């Protein structure tokens, strides 16, 4: 699909410098920077992430065309795929990262409804993507690796809920 993706988060990074912007209706954003080598990462609702390295050699425009990878929605229409993009400090995808997800509050009206276990674990693939499932409208918490702190997220009503990319890891 060659349709532009609006509101995708685009991050560009080099040591000591990180900037994040959202794409516009044409699927574009721009950064003002000097000639250098940058790592980049792109995430968007409904798609897996993309990342890489780009060399900016002179003033002017550099275009990066990305191929979005759609995430398969859960077969149960009451669930949303929770997609976690695991990126290292260099913005490269990290495979083998463990992500835990637990349900904190079930959606209203869910009496006598069966859901996946209250706690799930997934491991990021070669693209740095870990995918879990949670009830639409629920409140969940997730954490990376052996971290002690959990981060709360509200699961939307769509087939996919993206979790903000994780930059860096102690594990």
PDB file of C-alpha atoms in Angstrom:
ATOM      1  CA  UNK A   1       0.000   0.000   0.000  1.00  0.00           C
ATOM      2  CA  UNK A   2       1.535   3.312  -1.106  1.00  0.00           C
ATOM      3  CA  UNK A   3      -0.873   5.468   0.923  1.00  0.00           C
ATOM      4  CA  UNK A   4       0.853   8.039   3.140  1.00  0.00           C
ATOM      5  CA  UNK A   5       0.647   7.387   6.867  1.00  0.00           C
ATOM      6  CA  UNK A   6      -0.379  10.432   8.893  1.00  0.00           C
ATOM      7  CA  UNK A   7       0.726  10.849  12.528  1.00  0.00           C
ATOM      8  CA  UNK A   8       3.509   8.253  12.322  1.00  0.00           C
ATOM      9  CA  UNK A   9       6.212   9.024  14.913  1.00  0.00           C
ATOM     10  CA  UNK A  10       9.588   9.593  13.268  1.00  0.00           C
ATOM     11  CA  UNK A  11      12.649   9.714  15.512  1.00  0.00           C
ATOM     12  CA  UNK A  12      16.140  10.569  14.392  1.00  0.00           C
ATOM     13  CA  UNK A  13      19.107  10.086  16.668  1.00  0.00           C
ATOM     14  CA  UNK A  14      22.837  10.388  16.983  1.00  0.00           C
ATOM     15  CA  UNK A  15      24.917  10.536  20.123  1.00  0.00           C
ATOM     16  CA  UNK A  16      23.577  13.311  22.306  1.00  0.00           C
ATOM     17  CA  UNK A  17      20.846  14.370  19.862  1.00  0.00           C
ATOM     18  CA  UNK A  18      17.321  12.993  19.539  1.00  0.00           C
ATOM     19  CA  UNK A  19      14.351  14.589  17.817  1.00  0.00           C
ATOM     20  CA  UNK A  20      10.819  13.240  17.359  1.00  0.00           C
ATOM     21  CA  UNK A  21       8.197  14.553  14.927  1.00  0.00           C
ATOM     22  CA  UNK A  22       4.902  13.288  13.515  1.00  0.00           C
ATOM     23  CA  UNK A  23       4.205  12.911   9.812  1.00  0.00           C
ATOM     24  CA  UNK A  24       1.652  15.164   8.154  1.00  0.00           C
ATOM     25  CA  UNK A  25      -1.268  14.206   5.870  1.00  0.00           C
ATOM     26  CA  UNK A  26       1.206  13.482   3.056  1.00  0.00           C
ATOM     27  CA  UNK A  27       3.146  11.070   5.306  1.00  0.00           C
ATOM     28  CA  UNK A  28       6.071  13.494   5.487  1.00  0.00           C
ATOM     29  CA  UNK A  29       8.058  15.329   8.121  1.00  0.00           C
ATOM     30  CA  UNK A  30      11.334  17.216   8.035  1.00  0.00           C
ATOM     31  CA  UNK A  31      14.279  17.797  10.334  1.00  0.00           C
ATOM     32  CA  UNK A  32      16.837  20.590  10.126  1.00  0.00           C
ATOM     33  CA  UNK A  33      20.260  19.170  10.788  1.00  0.00           C
ATOM     34  CA  UNK A  34      23.893  19.230   9.763  1.00  0.00           C
ATOM     35  CA  UNK A  35      25.679  16.635   7.656  1.00  0.00           C
ATOM     36  CA  UNK A  36      26.058  13.483   9.745  1.00  0.00           C
ATOM     37  CA  UNK A  37      25.033   9.846  10.081  1.00  0.00           C
ATOM     38  CA  UNK A  38      21.748   9.347  11.913  1.00  0.00           C
ATOM     39  CA  UNK A  39      19.746   6.374  13.080  1.00  0.00           C
ATOM     40  CA  UNK A  40      15.995   6.586  12.612  1.00  0.00           C
ATOM     41  CA  UNK A  41      12.913   4.746  13.822  1.00  0.00           C
ATOM     42  CA  UNK A  42       9.319   5.040  12.633  1.00  0.00           C
ATOM     43  CA  UNK A  43       6.212   3.736  14.419  1.00  0.00           C
ATOM     44  CA  UNK A  44       2.542   4.126  13.463  1.00  0.00           C
ATOM     45  CA  UNK A  45      -0.752   2.749  14.721  1.00  0.00           C
ATOM     46  CA  UNK A  46      -1.731  -0.282  12.682  1.00  0.00           C
ATOM     47  CA  UNK A  47       1.794  -1.057  11.506  1.00  0.00           C
ATOM     48  CA  UNK A  48       4.959  -2.633  12.783  1.00  0.00           C
ATOM     49  CA  UNK A  49       8.007  -0.399  13.157  1.00  0.00           C
ATOM     50  CA  UNK A  50      10.821   0.427  10.774  1.00  0.00           C
ATOM     51  CA  UNK A  51      14.336   1.620  11.543  1.00  0.00           C
ATOM     52  CA  UNK A  52      17.742   2.048   9.985  1.00  0.00           C
ATOM     53  CA  UNK A  53      20.645   4.412   9.411  1.00  0.00           C
ATOM     54  CA  UNK A  54      20.846   7.327   6.989  1.00  0.00           C
ATOM     55  CA  UNK A  55      23.788   9.484   5.972  1.00  0.00           C
ATOM     56  CA  UNK A  56      23.014  13.165   5.434  1.00  0.00           C
ATOM     57  CA  UNK A  57      25.881  14.390   3.251  1.00  0.00           C
ATOM     58  CA  UNK A  58      24.915  17.992   2.424  1.00  0.00           C
ATOM     59  CA  UNK A  59      22.209  20.598   2.841  1.00  0.00           C
ATOM     60  CA  UNK A  60      18.998  19.674   1.111  1.00  0.00           C
ATOM     61  CA  UNK A  61      16.330  17.027   1.293  1.00  0.00           C
ATOM     62  CA  UNK A  62      16.817  13.319   1.862  1.00  0.00           C
ATOM     63  CA  UNK A  63      13.881  11.001   1.368  1.00  0.00           C
ATOM     64  CA  UNK A  64      13.418   7.701   3.144  1.00  0.00           C
ATOM     65  CA  UNK A  65      10.665   5.477   1.800  1.00  0.00           C
ATOM     66  CA  UNK A  66       9.416   2.904   4.246  1.00  0.00           C
ATOM     67  CA  UNK A  67       7.415  -0.208   3.650  1.00  0.00           C
ATOM     68  CA  UNK A  68       4.914  -0.588   6.438  1.00  0.00           C
ATOM     69  CA  UNK A  69       4.297  -4.033   7.825  1.00  0.00           C
ATOM     70  CA  UNK A  70       0.705  -4.502   8.905  1.00  0.00           C
ATOM     71  CA  UNK A  71       0.159  -6.439  12.111  1.00  0.00           C
ATOM     72  CA  UNK A  72      -2.402  -9.240  11.978  1.00  0.00           C
ATOM     73  CA  UNK A  73      -5.308  -8.390  14.291  1.00  0.00           C
ATOM     74  CA  UNK A  74      -6.449 -10.947  16.879  1.00  0.00           C
ATOM     75  CA  UNK A  75      -9.076 -13.435  15.719  1.00  0.00           C
ATOM     76  CA  UNK A  76     -11.239 -12.529  18.735  1.00  0.00           C
ATOM     77  CA  UNK A  77     -12.967  -9.198  17.897  1.00  0.00           C
ATOM     78  CA  UNK A  78     -12.991  -8.248  21.609  1.00  0.00           C
ATOM     79  CA  UNK A  79      -9.169  -8.123  21.670  1.00  0.00           C
ATOM     80  CA  UNK A  80      -6.610  -5.626  20.433  1.00  0.00           C
ATOM     81  CA  UNK A  81      -3.074  -6.539  19.395  1.00  0.00           C
ATOM     82  CA  UNK A  82      -0.645  -4.735  21.718  1.00  0.00           C
ATOM     83  CA  UNK A  83       2.455  -4.043  19.637  1.00  0.00           C
ATOM     84  CA  UNK A  84       5.676  -3.065  21.421  1.00  0.00           C
ATOM     85  CA  UNK A  85       8.588  -1.758  19.341  1.00  0.00           C
ATOM     86  CA  UNK A  86      11.834  -2.637  21.123  1.00  0.00           C
ATOM     87  CA  UNK A  87      14.694  -0.412  20.047  1.00  0.00           C
ATOM     88  CA  UNK A  88      18.170  -0.090  21.486  1.00  0.00           C
ATOM     89  CA  UNK A  89      20.073   3.087  22.279  1.00  0.00           C
ATOM     90  CA  UNK A  90      21.226   3.166  18.644  1.00  0.00           C
ATOM     91  CA  UNK A  91      17.575   3.005  17.471  1.00  0.00           C
ATOM     92  CA  UNK A  92      18.196  -0.386  15.912  1.00  0.00           C
ATOM     93  CA  UNK A  93      15.570  -3.102  16.540  1.00  0.00           C
ATOM     94  CA  UNK A  94      16.365  -5.377  19.455  1.00  0.00           C
ATOM     95  CA  UNK A  95      15.446  -9.027  19.113  1.00  0.00           C
ATOM     96  CA  UNK A  96      15.006 -11.240  22.152  1.00  0.00           C
ATOM     97  CA  UNK A  97      13.603  -8.548  24.484  1.00  0.00           C
ATOM     98  CA  UNK A  98      11.038  -9.909  26.958  1.00  0.00           C
ATOM     99  CA  UNK A  99       7.862  -7.852  27.381  1.00  0.00           C
ATOM    100  CA  UNK A 100       5.333  -8.606  30.136  1.00  0.00           C
ATOM    101  CA  UNK A 101       1.745  -7.388  29.946  1.00  0.00           C
ATOM    102  CA  UNK A 102      -0.851  -7.689  32.660  1.00  0.00           C
ATOM    103  CA  UNK A 103      -4.488  -6.661  32.787  1.00  0.00           C
ATOM    104  CA  UNK A 104      -5.179  -4.141  35.528  1.00  0.00           C
ATOM    105  CA  UNK A 105      -8.864  -3.367  34.853  1.00  0.00           C
ATOM    106  CA  UNK A 106     -11.215  -5.290  32.581  1.00  0.00           C
ATOM    107  CA  UNK A 107     -13.538  -3.315  30.308  1.00  0.00           C
ATOM    108  CA  UNK A 108     -16.987  -2.499  31.660  1.00  0.00           C
ATOM    109  CA  UNK A 109     -19.636  -5.063  30.790  1.00  0.00           C
ATOM    110  CA  UNK A 110     -17.134  -7.899  30.547  1.00  0.00           C
ATOM    111  CA  UNK A 111     -18.822 -10.151  33.116  1.00  0.00           C
ATOM    112  CA  UNK A 112     -18.644 -13.824  32.090  1.00  0.00           C
ATOM    113  CA  UNK A 113     -16.251 -13.070  29.232  1.00  0.00           C
ATOM    114  CA  UNK A 114     -13.095 -15.145  28.785  1.00  0.00           C
ATOM    115  CA  UNK A 115      -9.839 -13.342  27.973  1.00  0.00           C
ATOM    116  CA  UNK A 116      -6.205 -14.416  27.577  1.00  0.00           C
ATOM    117  CA  UNK A 117      -4.389 -14.870  30.884  1.00  0.00           C
ATOM    118  CA  UNK A 118      -4.199 -11.857  33.147  1.00  0.00           C
ATOM    119  CA  UNK A 119      -0.417 -11.820  32.554  1.00  0.00           C
ATOM    120  CA  UNK A 120       1.276 -12.533  29.245  1.00  0.00           C
ATOM    121  CA  UNK A 121       4.873 -12.552  28.090  1.00  0.00           C
ATOM    122  CA  UNK A 122       6.193 -12.100  24.557  1.00  0.00           C
ATOM    123  CA  UNK A 123       9.683 -11.832  23.090  1.00  0.00           C
ATOM    124  CA  UNK A 124      10.581  -9.349  20.364  1.00  0.00           C
ATOM    125  CA  UNK A 125      11.319 -10.785  16.931  1.00  0.00           C
ATOM    126  CA  UNK A 126      14.144  -9.890  14.545  1.00  0.00           C
ATOM    127  CA  UNK A 127      12.351  -6.626  13.707  1.00  0.00           C
ATOM    128  CA  UNK A 128      12.222  -5.686  17.403  1.00  0.00           C
ATOM    129  CA  UNK A 129       8.445  -6.244  17.583  1.00  0.00           C
ATOM    130  CA  UNK A 130       6.728  -8.045  20.474  1.00  0.00           C
ATOM    131  CA  UNK A 131       2.991  -8.638  20.056  1.00  0.00           C
ATOM    132  CA  UNK A 132       0.528  -9.519  22.818  1.00  0.00           C
ATOM    133  CA  UNK A 133      -3.276  -9.357  23.081  1.00  0.00           C
ATOM    134  CA  UNK A 134      -5.526  -7.486  25.514  1.00  0.00           C
ATOM    135  CA  UNK A 135      -9.253  -6.750  25.798  1.00  0.00           C
ATOM    136  CA  UNK A 136     -10.388  -3.596  24.003  1.00  0.00           C
ATOM    137  CA  UNK A 137     -11.257  -0.929  26.568  1.00  0.00           C
ATOM    138  CA  UNK A 138      -9.178  -2.473  29.353  1.00  0.00           C
ATOM    139  CA  UNK A 139      -6.396  -0.827  31.322  1.00  0.00           C
ATOM    140  CA  UNK A 140      -3.133  -2.795  31.245  1.00  0.00           C
ATOM    141  CA  UNK A 141       0.420  -2.440  32.470  1.00  0.00           C
ATOM    142  CA  UNK A 142       3.576  -3.511  30.646  1.00  0.00           C
ATOM    143  CA  UNK A 143       7.258  -3.719  31.465  1.00  0.00           C
ATOM    144  CA  UNK A 144      10.455  -4.584  29.680  1.00  0.00           C
ATOM    145  CA  UNK A 145      12.813  -7.307  30.842  1.00  0.00           C
ATOM    146  CA  UNK A 146      13.656  -7.408  34.527  1.00  0.00           C
ATOM    147  CA  UNK A 147      12.584  -3.830  35.216  1.00  0.00           C
ATOM    148  CA  UNK A 148      10.564  -3.378  38.396  1.00  0.00           C
ATOM    149  CA  UNK A 149       8.332  -0.559  37.207  1.00  0.00           C
ATOM    150  CA  UNK A 150       5.189  -1.156  35.151  1.00  0.00           C
ATOM    151  CA  UNK A 151       3.813   1.412  32.681  1.00  0.00           C
ATOM    152  CA  UNK A 152       0.046   1.793  32.396  1.00  0.00           C
ATOM    153  CA  UNK A 153      -1.704   1.909  29.014  1.00  0.00           C
ATOM    154  CA  UNK A 154      -5.349   2.046  28.006  1.00  0.00           C
ATOM    155  CA  UNK A 155      -6.239  -0.393  25.259  1.00  0.00           C
ATOM    156  CA  UNK A 156      -8.143   1.344  22.479  1.00  0.00           C
ATOM    157  CA  UNK A 157     -11.168   0.179  20.540  1.00  0.00           C
ATOM    158  CA  UNK A 158      -9.140  -0.621  17.415  1.00  0.00           C
ATOM    159  CA  UNK A 159      -7.587  -3.888  16.291  1.00  0.00           C
ATOM    160  CA  UNK A 160      -4.144  -2.655  17.373  1.00  0.00           C
ATOM    161  CA  UNK A 161      -2.704  -0.621  20.241  1.00  0.00           C
ATOM    162  CA  UNK A 162       0.887   0.564  19.830  1.00  0.00           C
ATOM    163  CA  UNK A 163       3.152   1.070  22.803  1.00  0.00           C
ATOM    164  CA  UNK A 164       5.673   3.879  22.580  1.00  0.00           C
ATOM    165  CA  UNK A 165       9.014   2.603  21.346  1.00  0.00           C
ATOM    166  CA  UNK A 166      11.458   1.723  24.079  1.00  0.00           C
ATOM    167  CA  UNK A 167      14.864   3.303  23.682  1.00  0.00           C
ATOM    168  CA  UNK A 168      17.710   1.571  25.445  1.00  0.00           C
ATOM    169  CA  UNK A 169      17.761  -1.404  27.708  1.00  0.00           C
ATOM    170  CA  UNK A 170      19.609  -2.500  30.826  1.00  0.00           C
ATOM    171  CA  UNK A 171      18.972  -6.150  30.019  1.00  0.00           C
TER     172      UNK A 171
END
